[in-house]
Amino acid sequence: MTRKRRPSSTPRRKRMGRKARLAHARSTGWGSRYRGKNIVEGYRRRFGVDAQCAIRELRLLGVEVPAEQEAAIRTTLSAGAGLRSRGNPPEGQGFQTEPDASFAFIAGHTSGGAPYGVTWEEWEEFLAGDKETTEP
């Protein structure tokens, strides 16, 4: 006995690959029928792709994308790229990884932005203890 498959809740047009999206857009005449103000945004929302992919696919369909609109999208994407990185905090927010007056080594920062690590006093104690154990 086979299990019944539950239909996907995501619309088919958003699950399509590039070939299928292009074929669907051509067959329905999507580019020529679009009446909105922003064709890139309309394509992006309709097919569930990002803005760069929408621009690329609209060009493949033969639709002219205004240069100003493409430039605005590219600057928006490049400005937001630094905010999405998870590893390091954004520059210019007062975070330090170099030694300063209170820390010899900064291991990281708390979620609130406070640094934590080894203070200069702890570092000097560590070095003094290390000298005592290595002397004969």
C-alpha atoms as one frame of an Amber mdcrd trajectory, in Angstrom:
protein
   0.000   0.000   0.000   1.408   3.367  -0.966   1.238   6.441   1.138  -0.868
   9.325  -0.047   1.174  12.331  -0.966   0.088  15.612   0.483   0.123  18.432
  -2.076   2.669  21.161  -1.517   1.388  24.392  -0.038   3.828  26.423  -2.157
   2.420  27.499  -5.539   3.859  25.653  -8.527   5.198  28.830 -10.138   7.414
  29.415  -7.101   8.828  25.882  -7.204   9.865  26.106 -10.868  13.440  26.041
 -12.083  14.785  28.586 -14.542  13.863  26.610 -17.664  10.296  26.133 -16.488
   9.938  29.776 -15.404  11.154  31.042 -18.765   8.879  28.641 -20.657   5.890
  29.640 -18.524   6.582  33.364 -18.914   6.954  32.974 -22.702   3.813  30.893
 -23.092   1.665  33.299 -21.087   3.216  36.427 -22.618   4.036  37.659 -19.143
   6.432  40.461 -20.144   4.098  42.063 -22.674   1.009  41.740 -20.449   2.546
  43.261 -17.323   0.912  46.596 -16.515   2.594  47.507 -13.232   5.172  50.206
 -12.617   8.101  47.979 -11.656   8.489  44.957 -13.921  11.480  43.561 -12.006
   9.596  43.599  -8.708   6.535  42.058 -10.344   8.555  39.191 -11.858  10.428
  38.688  -8.595   7.225  38.360  -6.578   5.388  36.273  -9.162   8.075  33.604
  -9.456   9.730  33.893  -6.024  13.253  34.798  -7.188  15.682  37.500  -6.095
  16.110  40.799  -7.942  19.315  39.865  -9.778  17.759  36.645 -11.049  14.654
  38.557 -12.161  16.758  41.037 -14.159  18.732  38.219 -15.788  15.608  36.253
 -16.726  13.730  39.298 -18.007  16.642  39.989 -20.345  16.497  36.380 -21.542
  12.817  36.941 -22.283  13.656  40.031 -24.338  12.176  42.561 -21.923  14.041
  45.855 -21.631  14.964  46.670 -18.018  15.632  50.399 -17.404  19.286  51.076
 -16.554  18.350  53.369 -13.640  16.227  50.647 -12.093  19.000  48.074 -12.403
  21.563  50.466 -10.917  19.262  51.189  -7.966  18.797  47.470  -7.308  22.547
  46.798  -7.479  23.374  49.614  -5.026  20.683  48.397  -2.632  22.033  44.853
  -2.737  25.660  45.918  -2.316  24.796  48.219   0.616  22.985  45.445   2.459
  25.650  42.793   1.829  27.764  43.835   4.836  24.816  43.625   7.207  24.114
  39.983   6.401  27.531  38.628   7.425  27.383  36.726  10.684  31.023  36.139
  11.576  32.337  39.609  12.286  30.500  42.676  13.564  30.055  45.540  11.089
  32.946  47.987  10.928  32.634  51.435  12.378  30.591  50.434  15.426  33.395
  50.698  17.983  34.291  47.004  18.114  37.941  46.204  18.678  39.867  43.039
  18.050  43.253  44.607  18.721  44.667  44.911  22.242  43.673  48.075  24.084
  44.179  49.647  27.525  42.157  47.040  29.444  42.444  43.844  27.349  45.567
  42.047  26.151  43.454  39.765  23.974  39.830  40.301  22.989  38.221  36.917
  22.405  34.877  38.269  21.274  31.911  40.453  22.066  28.658  39.827  23.881
  25.322  40.311  22.123  25.219  43.804  23.619  28.642  44.672  22.177  30.774
  44.474  25.337  34.207  42.905  24.742  35.476  39.937  26.737  38.860  38.271
  26.864  42.141  38.316  28.801  42.996  41.485  30.703  46.553  42.781  30.987
  46.677  41.828  34.678  45.632  38.245  33.934  48.162  38.085  31.114  51.017
  39.277  33.365  50.040  36.723  36.055  50.023  34.017  33.429  53.476  34.983
  32.189  54.847  35.227  35.758  53.479  31.766  36.574  54.928  30.363  33.363
  58.415  31.686  34.240  58.273  30.096  37.696  57.477  26.636  36.300  60.154
  26.760  33.578  63.043  27.856  35.837  65.237  24.940  37.115
